Coordinates of C-alpha atoms in Angstrom, one line a residue:
M1 CA -16.4 -69.1 -127.9
S2 CA -13.0 -68.1 -126.6
E3 CA -12.2 -68.8 -123.0
K4 CA -11.8 -65.1 -122.4
G5 CA -15.2 -64.3 -123.9
Y6 CA -16.9 -67.1 -122.0
E7 CA -15.5 -66.0 -118.7
K8 CA -16.7 -62.5 -119.3
A9 CA -20.3 -63.6 -120.0
L10 CA -20.3 -65.8 -117.0
G11 CA -19.0 -63.1 -114.7
V12 CA -21.8 -60.6 -115.6
L13 CA -24.2 -60.3 -112.7
P14 CA -27.4 -58.3 -112.0
S15 CA -27.4 -55.1 -110.0
E16 CA -29.3 -55.0 -106.8
R17 CA -32.0 -52.9 -108.4
Q18 CA -32.4 -55.4 -111.2
M19 CA -32.7 -58.2 -108.7
N20 CA -35.4 -56.3 -106.8
W21 CA -37.2 -55.5 -110.0
Q22 CA -37.2 -59.2 -111.0
K23 CA -39.2 -60.1 -107.9
Y24 CA -42.2 -58.1 -109.1
G25 CA -42.8 -60.6 -111.8
Y26 CA -46.4 -59.7 -112.9
Y27 CA -47.5 -56.1 -112.7
C28 CA -49.4 -53.5 -114.7
M29 CA -49.0 -50.3 -116.7
L30 CA -52.0 -48.2 -115.8
S31 CA -52.6 -45.9 -118.8
Y32 CA -54.7 -42.8 -118.0
G33 CA -54.6 -39.2 -118.9
M34 CA -55.8 -36.7 -121.5
N35 CA -55.7 -39.5 -124.1
T36 CA -58.5 -41.2 -122.1
M37 CA -60.6 -38.1 -122.1
K38 CA -60.2 -37.7 -125.9
G39 CA -60.6 -41.4 -126.7
V40 CA -57.3 -41.5 -128.6
E41 CA -54.1 -43.5 -128.2
W42 CA -51.7 -40.6 -129.0
G43 CA -52.8 -37.1 -128.2
D44 CA -51.7 -34.0 -130.2
G45 CA -50.7 -31.8 -127.3
F46 CA -53.4 -29.2 -128.0
A47 CA -56.3 -30.4 -125.8
S48 CA -57.5 -27.9 -123.3
P49 CA -56.7 -28.8 -119.6
D50 CA -60.3 -28.2 -118.9
S51 CA -61.1 -31.4 -120.9
F52 CA -59.6 -33.4 -118.1
W53 CA -62.4 -34.1 -115.6
P54 CA -62.4 -37.6 -113.9
E55 CA -65.4 -37.0 -111.7
H56 CA -65.2 -40.4 -109.9
L57 CA -61.5 -41.2 -109.9
D58 CA -60.4 -43.0 -106.7
T59 CA -56.8 -44.2 -106.7
D60 CA -57.5 -46.5 -103.7
E61 CA -60.0 -48.4 -106.0
W62 CA -57.3 -48.7 -108.6
A63 CA -54.7 -50.1 -106.2
K64 CA -57.1 -52.5 -104.5
F65 CA -58.2 -53.8 -107.9
V66 CA -54.6 -54.3 -109.1
K67 CA -53.8 -56.1 -105.8
D68 CA -56.9 -58.3 -106.0
A69 CA -56.0 -59.1 -109.6
G70 CA -52.8 -60.7 -108.4
M71 CA -50.4 -58.1 -109.7
S72 CA -47.5 -56.7 -107.7
A73 CA -47.1 -53.1 -108.9
I74 CA -48.4 -50.2 -110.9
V75 CA -46.5 -48.3 -113.5
F76 CA -48.5 -45.1 -114.1
T77 CA -48.5 -42.9 -117.2
A78 CA -47.4 -39.6 -115.6
K79 CA -46.8 -37.9 -118.9
H80 CA -47.5 -39.2 -122.4
F81 CA -46.6 -37.9 -125.8
D82 CA -49.1 -35.0 -125.6
G83 CA -47.0 -33.5 -122.8
F84 CA -49.9 -33.3 -120.2
C85 CA -48.5 -33.8 -116.7
L86 CA -50.7 -35.6 -114.1
W87 CA -49.0 -34.0 -111.1
Q88 CA -48.5 -30.6 -109.7
T89 CA -45.4 -29.7 -111.7
D90 CA -43.7 -26.3 -111.4
L91 CA -42.2 -26.5 -114.9
T92 CA -45.3 -26.3 -117.2
D93 CA -48.9 -25.1 -117.0
Y94 CA -49.9 -28.0 -119.2
S95 CA -50.7 -30.1 -116.2
L96 CA -53.3 -30.7 -113.5
K97 CA -52.8 -27.3 -111.9
S98 CA -54.6 -25.8 -115.0
C99 CA -57.6 -28.2 -114.6
M100 CA -59.8 -25.7 -112.7
N101 CA -62.9 -27.9 -113.3
W102 CA -61.3 -30.7 -111.2
K103 CA -60.3 -30.1 -107.6
D104 CA -59.8 -26.4 -108.4
G105 CA -56.5 -27.1 -110.1
Q106 CA -55.1 -28.8 -107.0
G107 CA -55.3 -32.4 -108.2
D108 CA -52.2 -34.7 -108.2
I109 CA -52.9 -38.2 -109.4
V110 CA -49.2 -39.2 -109.1
A111 CA -49.3 -38.2 -105.4
D112 CA -52.6 -39.9 -104.7
L113 CA -51.6 -43.1 -106.5
A114 CA -48.2 -43.3 -104.7
V115 CA -50.1 -43.3 -101.4
S116 CA -52.6 -45.9 -102.6
C117 CA -49.9 -48.2 -103.8
R118 CA -48.2 -48.2 -100.5
K119 CA -51.5 -48.7 -98.7
Y120 CA -52.1 -51.9 -100.6
G121 CA -48.5 -53.1 -100.6
L122 CA -47.8 -52.5 -104.3
G123 CA -44.7 -51.2 -106.0
F124 CA -45.0 -47.8 -107.7
G125 CA -43.4 -46.9 -111.0
L126 CA -43.8 -44.1 -113.5
Y127 CA -44.1 -44.0 -117.3
V128 CA -42.6 -40.7 -118.5
A129 CA -42.5 -40.1 -122.3
P130 CA -39.5 -38.0 -123.5
W131 CA -41.4 -37.2 -126.7
D132 CA -43.5 -34.0 -126.0
K133 CA -45.9 -32.6 -128.6
H134 CA -46.7 -29.5 -126.4
E135 CA -43.5 -28.2 -124.8
P136 CA -42.0 -25.3 -126.8
S137 CA -38.5 -26.2 -125.9
Y138 CA -38.8 -29.7 -127.5
G139 CA -36.4 -30.0 -130.4
T140 CA -34.0 -27.3 -129.1
G141 CA -31.5 -29.7 -127.6
K142 CA -30.1 -28.9 -124.1
A143 CA -33.0 -26.6 -123.2
Y144 CA -35.5 -29.5 -123.5
D145 CA -33.1 -32.0 -121.8
D146 CA -33.0 -29.5 -118.9
F147 CA -36.8 -29.4 -118.9
F148 CA -37.2 -33.1 -119.0
C149 CA -34.6 -33.8 -116.3
G150 CA -36.5 -31.2 -114.2
L151 CA -39.7 -33.3 -114.6
L152 CA -37.8 -36.4 -113.6
T153 CA -36.4 -34.7 -110.6
E154 CA -39.8 -33.6 -109.4
L155 CA -41.2 -37.1 -109.8
L156 CA -38.3 -38.8 -108.1
T157 CA -38.0 -36.5 -105.1
R158 CA -41.7 -35.8 -104.2
Y159 CA -43.4 -39.2 -104.2
G160 CA -41.3 -41.7 -102.3
D161 CA -39.6 -44.8 -103.6
I162 CA -40.1 -45.5 -107.3
F163 CA -39.2 -49.0 -108.4
C164 CA -39.1 -48.2 -112.1
V165 CA -39.2 -45.3 -114.6
W166 CA -40.4 -46.3 -118.1
L167 CA -38.9 -44.0 -120.8
D168 CA -40.8 -44.6 -124.0
P169 CA -38.4 -45.0 -127.0
R170 CA -40.9 -43.6 -129.5
A171 CA -40.1 -40.1 -130.7
G172 CA -41.4 -37.7 -133.4
T173 CA -41.8 -34.0 -134.1
G174 CA -43.0 -31.4 -131.5
I175 CA -45.1 -28.3 -131.7
N176 CA -42.5 -26.6 -133.9
G177 CA -42.3 -29.5 -136.3
V178 CA -38.8 -30.5 -135.2
T179 CA -37.4 -33.6 -133.4
Q180 CA -35.3 -33.9 -130.3
D181 CA -32.1 -35.8 -130.0
F182 CA -32.6 -37.1 -126.5
D183 CA -29.7 -37.1 -124.0
I184 CA -30.6 -40.6 -122.8
A185 CA -27.4 -41.0 -120.8
R186 CA -28.2 -37.9 -118.8
Y187 CA -31.8 -39.0 -118.2
I188 CA -30.6 -42.3 -116.9
D189 CA -27.9 -40.7 -114.7
T190 CA -30.5 -38.3 -113.3
I191 CA -32.8 -41.2 -112.4
H192 CA -30.1 -43.3 -110.8
S193 CA -28.6 -40.3 -108.9
L194 CA -32.0 -39.5 -107.3
Q195 CA -33.1 -43.1 -106.6
R196 CA -30.3 -45.7 -107.0
D197 CA -32.8 -48.6 -106.6
C198 CA -35.0 -47.4 -109.4
C199 CA -34.7 -49.4 -112.7
V200 CA -34.9 -47.6 -116.1
A201 CA -37.0 -49.4 -118.7
G202 CA -37.8 -48.7 -122.4
L203 CA -34.8 -46.5 -123.2
G204 CA -33.0 -47.6 -120.1
S205 CA -30.1 -49.9 -119.6
D206 CA -31.6 -51.9 -116.7
I207 CA -34.6 -53.6 -118.4
R208 CA -35.0 -54.9 -121.9
W209 CA -38.3 -54.2 -123.7
N210 CA -40.0 -56.8 -126.0
G211 CA -40.5 -54.0 -128.5
D212 CA -43.9 -53.6 -130.0
G213 CA -46.7 -54.6 -127.6
R214 CA -46.5 -58.2 -129.0
Y215 CA -44.3 -61.0 -127.8
T216 CA -43.0 -64.2 -129.4
P217 CA -41.2 -66.3 -126.6
R218 CA -37.7 -67.6 -127.1
K219 CA -36.7 -71.1 -126.4
N220 CA -33.7 -69.8 -124.6
E221 CA -34.2 -66.5 -122.8
W222 CA -30.9 -65.2 -121.6
S223 CA -30.5 -62.2 -119.3
V224 CA -26.8 -62.0 -120.1
I225 CA -26.4 -60.7 -123.6
P226 CA -23.8 -58.9 -125.7
A227 CA -23.4 -55.2 -124.8
R228 CA -23.8 -54.4 -128.5
F229 CA -27.6 -55.0 -128.1
Y230 CA -27.8 -51.9 -126.0
T231 CA -24.9 -49.8 -127.3
G232 CA -25.5 -50.5 -131.0
K233 CA -21.8 -51.1 -131.5
G234 CA -20.8 -54.2 -133.5
K235 CA -23.1 -56.7 -135.3
K236 CA -26.6 -55.5 -135.1
M237 CA -29.2 -57.1 -132.8
N238 CA -32.8 -56.2 -132.3
F239 CA -35.8 -56.9 -130.1
A240 CA -37.1 -59.7 -132.4
D241 CA -33.9 -61.7 -132.6
P242 CA -34.8 -65.3 -131.6
D243 CA -31.4 -65.9 -130.0
L244 CA -29.7 -63.2 -127.9
G245 CA -27.4 -65.2 -125.6
S246 CA -26.6 -68.7 -126.7
R247 CA -23.0 -69.9 -127.0
K248 CA -23.2 -69.7 -130.8
T249 CA -24.5 -66.1 -130.7
I250 CA -21.9 -64.7 -128.3
K251 CA -18.9 -66.8 -129.4
N252 CA -17.1 -63.7 -130.7
D253 CA -18.2 -61.2 -128.1
T254 CA -16.1 -60.0 -125.2
E255 CA -18.4 -57.3 -123.6
F256 CA -21.7 -58.3 -122.0
I257 CA -24.5 -56.8 -119.9
W258 CA -27.2 -58.1 -117.6
Y259 CA -30.3 -57.0 -119.5
P260 CA -33.4 -59.0 -118.4
L261 CA -36.6 -59.0 -120.4
E262 CA -39.9 -57.2 -119.6
V263 CA -42.8 -58.3 -121.8
A264 CA -45.1 -55.2 -122.1
V265 CA -48.5 -56.1 -123.6
P266 CA -51.9 -54.3 -123.3
L267 CA -54.9 -56.3 -122.1
R268 CA -57.0 -54.7 -124.9
D269 CA -56.1 -53.7 -128.5
H270 CA -54.7 -50.4 -127.2
W271 CA -53.1 -49.0 -124.1
F272 CA -55.6 -46.2 -123.4
Y273 CA -59.3 -46.7 -122.9
N274 CA -61.5 -46.4 -126.0
K275 CA -65.1 -47.7 -126.0
E276 CA -64.5 -49.3 -129.4
D277 CA -62.1 -51.7 -127.6
D278 CA -64.6 -52.9 -125.0
Y279 CA -64.7 -56.4 -126.4
S280 CA -61.1 -56.7 -127.4
A281 CA -59.7 -57.8 -124.1
K282 CA -57.6 -60.9 -124.1
T283 CA -59.3 -64.0 -122.8
K284 CA -58.3 -65.8 -119.6
D285 CA -56.7 -68.5 -121.7
K286 CA -54.6 -66.0 -123.7
L287 CA -53.4 -64.4 -120.4
W288 CA -52.4 -67.8 -119.1
R289 CA -50.3 -68.5 -122.2
L290 CA -48.8 -65.0 -122.0
Y291 CA -48.0 -65.5 -118.3
L292 CA -46.2 -68.8 -119.0
D293 CA -44.3 -67.4 -121.9
S294 CA -43.1 -64.4 -119.9
V295 CA -43.0 -64.9 -116.1
G296 CA -42.6 -68.6 -116.7
N297 CA -39.7 -68.0 -119.2
N298 CA -37.2 -65.8 -117.4
A299 CA -39.1 -62.5 -118.0
S300 CA -41.5 -60.2 -116.2
L301 CA -45.0 -59.3 -117.5
M302 CA -46.2 -55.7 -117.5
L303 CA -49.9 -55.9 -118.6
G304 CA -51.5 -52.7 -119.8
I305 CA -54.8 -51.9 -118.2
C306 CA -56.9 -48.7 -118.7
P307 CA -59.7 -47.0 -116.7
D308 CA -62.4 -45.1 -118.6
K309 CA -62.9 -41.3 -118.4
Q310 CA -64.4 -41.5 -114.9
G311 CA -61.5 -43.7 -113.7
K312 CA -63.5 -46.9 -113.7
F313 CA -62.5 -50.2 -115.3
Y314 CA -64.8 -51.8 -117.8
S315 CA -66.7 -54.7 -116.3
T316 CA -65.5 -57.3 -118.8
D317 CA -61.8 -56.4 -118.1
T318 CA -62.5 -56.7 -114.4
S319 CA -64.1 -60.1 -114.7
I320 CA -61.3 -61.5 -116.9
L321 CA -58.5 -60.2 -114.6
M322 CA -60.2 -61.3 -111.4
S323 CA -60.9 -64.8 -112.8
F324 CA -57.3 -65.0 -114.0
S325 CA -56.1 -64.0 -110.5
R326 CA -58.1 -66.9 -109.0
D327 CA -56.6 -69.3 -111.5
L328 CA -53.0 -68.2 -110.6
Q329 CA -53.9 -68.9 -107.0
L330 CA -55.2 -72.3 -107.8
H331 CA -52.2 -73.1 -109.9
F332 CA -49.4 -71.7 -107.7
G333 CA -51.0 -71.2 -104.3
Y334 CA -49.5 -74.4 -102.9
N335 CA -46.3 -76.5 -103.2
L336 CA -46.5 -80.2 -102.9
L337 CA -42.9 -80.2 -101.6
T338 CA -43.8 -78.2 -98.6
E339 CA -47.1 -80.0 -97.9
K340 CA -46.1 -83.6 -98.4
G341 CA -42.6 -83.9 -99.8
E342 CA -38.9 -83.6 -99.4
L343 CA -36.1 -82.2 -101.6
T344 CA -32.8 -84.0 -101.7
A345 CA -29.8 -83.8 -104.0
S346 CA -27.2 -86.1 -105.6
S347 CA -24.5 -83.9 -104.0
V348 CA -23.9 -80.6 -102.2
L349 CA -20.9 -78.3 -102.2
S350 CA -21.2 -78.0 -98.4
E351 CA -23.9 -78.0 -95.7
V352 CA -24.5 -74.3 -96.4
Y353 CA -25.9 -75.2 -99.8
T354 CA -28.4 -77.9 -98.8
P355 CA -31.3 -78.5 -101.2
K356 CA -33.7 -77.6 -98.3
N357 CA -32.7 -74.0 -99.2
A358 CA -34.6 -74.3 -102.4
V359 CA -38.0 -75.1 -100.8
N360 CA -38.5 -71.6 -99.4
A361 CA -38.9 -68.9 -102.0
E362 CA -38.5 -66.1 -99.4
N363 CA -34.9 -66.7 -98.4
D364 CA -31.7 -65.8 -100.3
R365 CA -30.1 -69.2 -100.0
F366 CA -29.7 -71.8 -102.7
W367 CA -28.7 -75.4 -103.5
M368 CA -25.3 -75.9 -105.1
P369 CA -23.9 -79.3 -106.0
D370 CA -20.4 -80.5 -105.9
P371 CA -18.7 -78.9 -109.0
K372 CA -17.0 -82.2 -109.8
E373 CA -20.4 -83.9 -110.5
K374 CA -21.1 -83.7 -114.2
K375 CA -24.9 -84.2 -114.1
P376 CA -26.1 -83.2 -110.7
E377 CA -29.7 -84.0 -109.7
L378 CA -32.4 -82.7 -107.4
R379 CA -34.9 -85.3 -106.3
L380 CA -38.5 -84.5 -105.2
S381 CA -39.9 -87.3 -103.0
L382 CA -43.6 -87.2 -102.0
S383 CA -45.0 -89.1 -99.0
E384 CA -47.5 -90.7 -101.4
E385 CA -48.4 -90.5 -105.0
D386 CA -50.1 -87.2 -106.0
L387 CA -51.3 -85.4 -109.1
F388 CA -49.3 -82.5 -110.5
D389 CA -48.8 -80.8 -113.9
K390 CA -46.2 -78.0 -113.2
L391 CA -42.7 -77.7 -111.9
T392 CA -41.2 -74.3 -111.2
L393 CA -37.4 -73.7 -111.0
C394 CA -35.5 -70.5 -110.1
E395 CA -31.9 -69.8 -110.3
H396 CA -30.0 -67.8 -107.7
I397 CA -29.5 -64.9 -110.2
A398 CA -27.2 -63.0 -107.9
G399 CA -24.7 -65.6 -108.9
G400 CA -25.6 -65.2 -112.6
Q401 CA -27.5 -67.3 -115.1
R402 CA -25.9 -70.6 -115.5
V403 CA -28.2 -73.5 -116.6
E404 CA -28.4 -74.3 -120.3
G405 CA -30.2 -77.6 -120.2
F406 CA -32.1 -79.9 -117.8
E407 CA -34.5 -82.8 -117.8
V408 CA -37.5 -83.6 -115.6
Q409 CA -38.0 -87.3 -115.0
V410 CA -40.4 -89.5 -113.0
L411 CA -39.9 -93.0 -111.6
D412 CA -42.4 -95.3 -113.2
N413 CA -44.0 -98.4 -111.6
K414 CA -41.2 -100.6 -113.1
G415 CA -38.5 -98.6 -111.3
R416 CA -37.3 -96.8 -114.4
W417 CA -36.7 -93.1 -114.8
K418 CA -38.7 -91.6 -117.6
T419 CA -38.1 -88.2 -119.1
I420 CA -41.3 -86.1 -119.2
Y421 CA -39.8 -82.7 -119.9
T422 CA -36.7 -81.3 -121.5
G423 CA -35.8 -77.7 -120.7
S424 CA -33.1 -75.2 -121.5
T425 CA -32.5 -71.9 -119.7
I426 CA -34.0 -71.2 -116.2
G427 CA -32.9 -67.7 -115.0
A428 CA -35.1 -65.9 -112.5
K429 CA -38.0 -68.4 -113.1
T430 CA -39.0 -71.1 -115.4
I431 CA -42.4 -72.9 -115.2
C432 CA -42.4 -76.3 -116.8
V433 CA -45.9 -77.3 -117.9
L434 CA -46.2 -81.1 -117.8
R435 CA -49.0 -83.4 -118.8
T436 CA -51.1 -84.1 -115.7
M437 CA -49.8 -87.2 -114.0
K438 CA -49.5 -89.0 -110.7
A439 CA -46.1 -89.9 -109.2
K440 CA -44.2 -90.2 -106.0
E441 CA -40.6 -89.7 -107.1
I442 CA -39.5 -86.9 -109.5
R443 CA -36.1 -85.7 -110.3
V444 CA -34.4 -82.8 -112.2
V445 CA -31.2 -83.7 -114.0
F446 CA -29.0 -80.7 -114.9
S447 CA -27.4 -81.8 -118.1
S448 CA -25.8 -78.6 -119.4
Y449 CA -24.6 -75.5 -117.7
R450 CA -22.0 -72.7 -117.9
D451 CA -21.0 -73.1 -114.3
T452 CA -22.1 -75.1 -111.4
P453 CA -25.9 -74.6 -111.0
Q454 CA -27.3 -72.6 -108.1
I455 CA -31.0 -73.3 -107.6
S456 CA -32.9 -71.0 -105.2
Y457 CA -36.5 -72.4 -105.5
V458 CA -38.3 -75.6 -106.6
S459 CA -42.1 -75.9 -106.6
L460 CA -44.3 -78.9 -107.7
N461 CA -47.9 -78.0 -108.4

């Protein structure tokens, strides 16, 4: 690539809201609404509000379950394609205020869940579909954009901090058989103007969606990609492209964006509860693979979960998610480096950038080697030989994504360094799954990078 293009790619950094979003890692989309009552995935917008009657709904139960399941946040379906609003909106009667069979029309699930999420230390986000099969102004242009921005304004000014708004890219005809050309830029500006720390996903420019509820992991997952991916200008790129940011792909580009990946996949076959899906939930092993391919591959994982009509989760779903949570704790609830090890480096830029910074995941410091060193190393020394099978690495993404290649090596009993893993990109987090082994000395050699590596966290498990 040209020097000019290379420098532009390297100089692209995440916004503060993108860095905050990245910390959530593993969270859920909780799909619930009129679709649940009707047992459908996409409602038609004609269901009577009186059909909505979740007799035993308890948002505290939802939040506690999500917390116990090891997830960090809830993105809630405040409005789906059917247009039914699950809060006390002033802009349409097609909402909870018309559900006289439930709480005398005074129910507000968005409000209740916002309180529950904060009670249990969870982030709170909202899914709001622009496509609306009920609203009469849909398809009229500005009048509908005014309506939709009004909904966004209610949601972002009444319920406290929202970490993410998910704008579903799908669109179709409305009640009058016409489509709407969404003013996406206005929607995004409205969200950011009301809550500057709120990321916009789906149709947004903050978070990149995997595209279709399925996910094929890339060998190199770059958060810095050509701007044409989002703007549509220039050579076409799409969700499924296996390479979005390598030197080869971006060699002729000069405009770039920080556009990190969110993997959005439902636990079951569908996003909303349907009894026919009761035995379709992903196994614990499939969740483990999905977690490694997303959270462990410079992405975040938004797993779709769905209560039934009464607001309860199906027992099999609950068992799988709780078991998976226990496994995550067993795999990552400790770090051999902090318990019986030491992290040293082949060089440091200065005492400010000591490798000790990379042992604590909670600080904002990092290790940075001498830029003159061509293949800098981090060395993990244990007080005695111990078993491990995973190594986690995190870059200091506030300084950009830099590493292109690295090797994990162990010192054998003959005093020779043996390569046991060859990696590529790191980004926010990379989990290297190794064969189970016992060793005392391990090192990470950074063999290829776009600028001097900045490593914020290292964990040996």
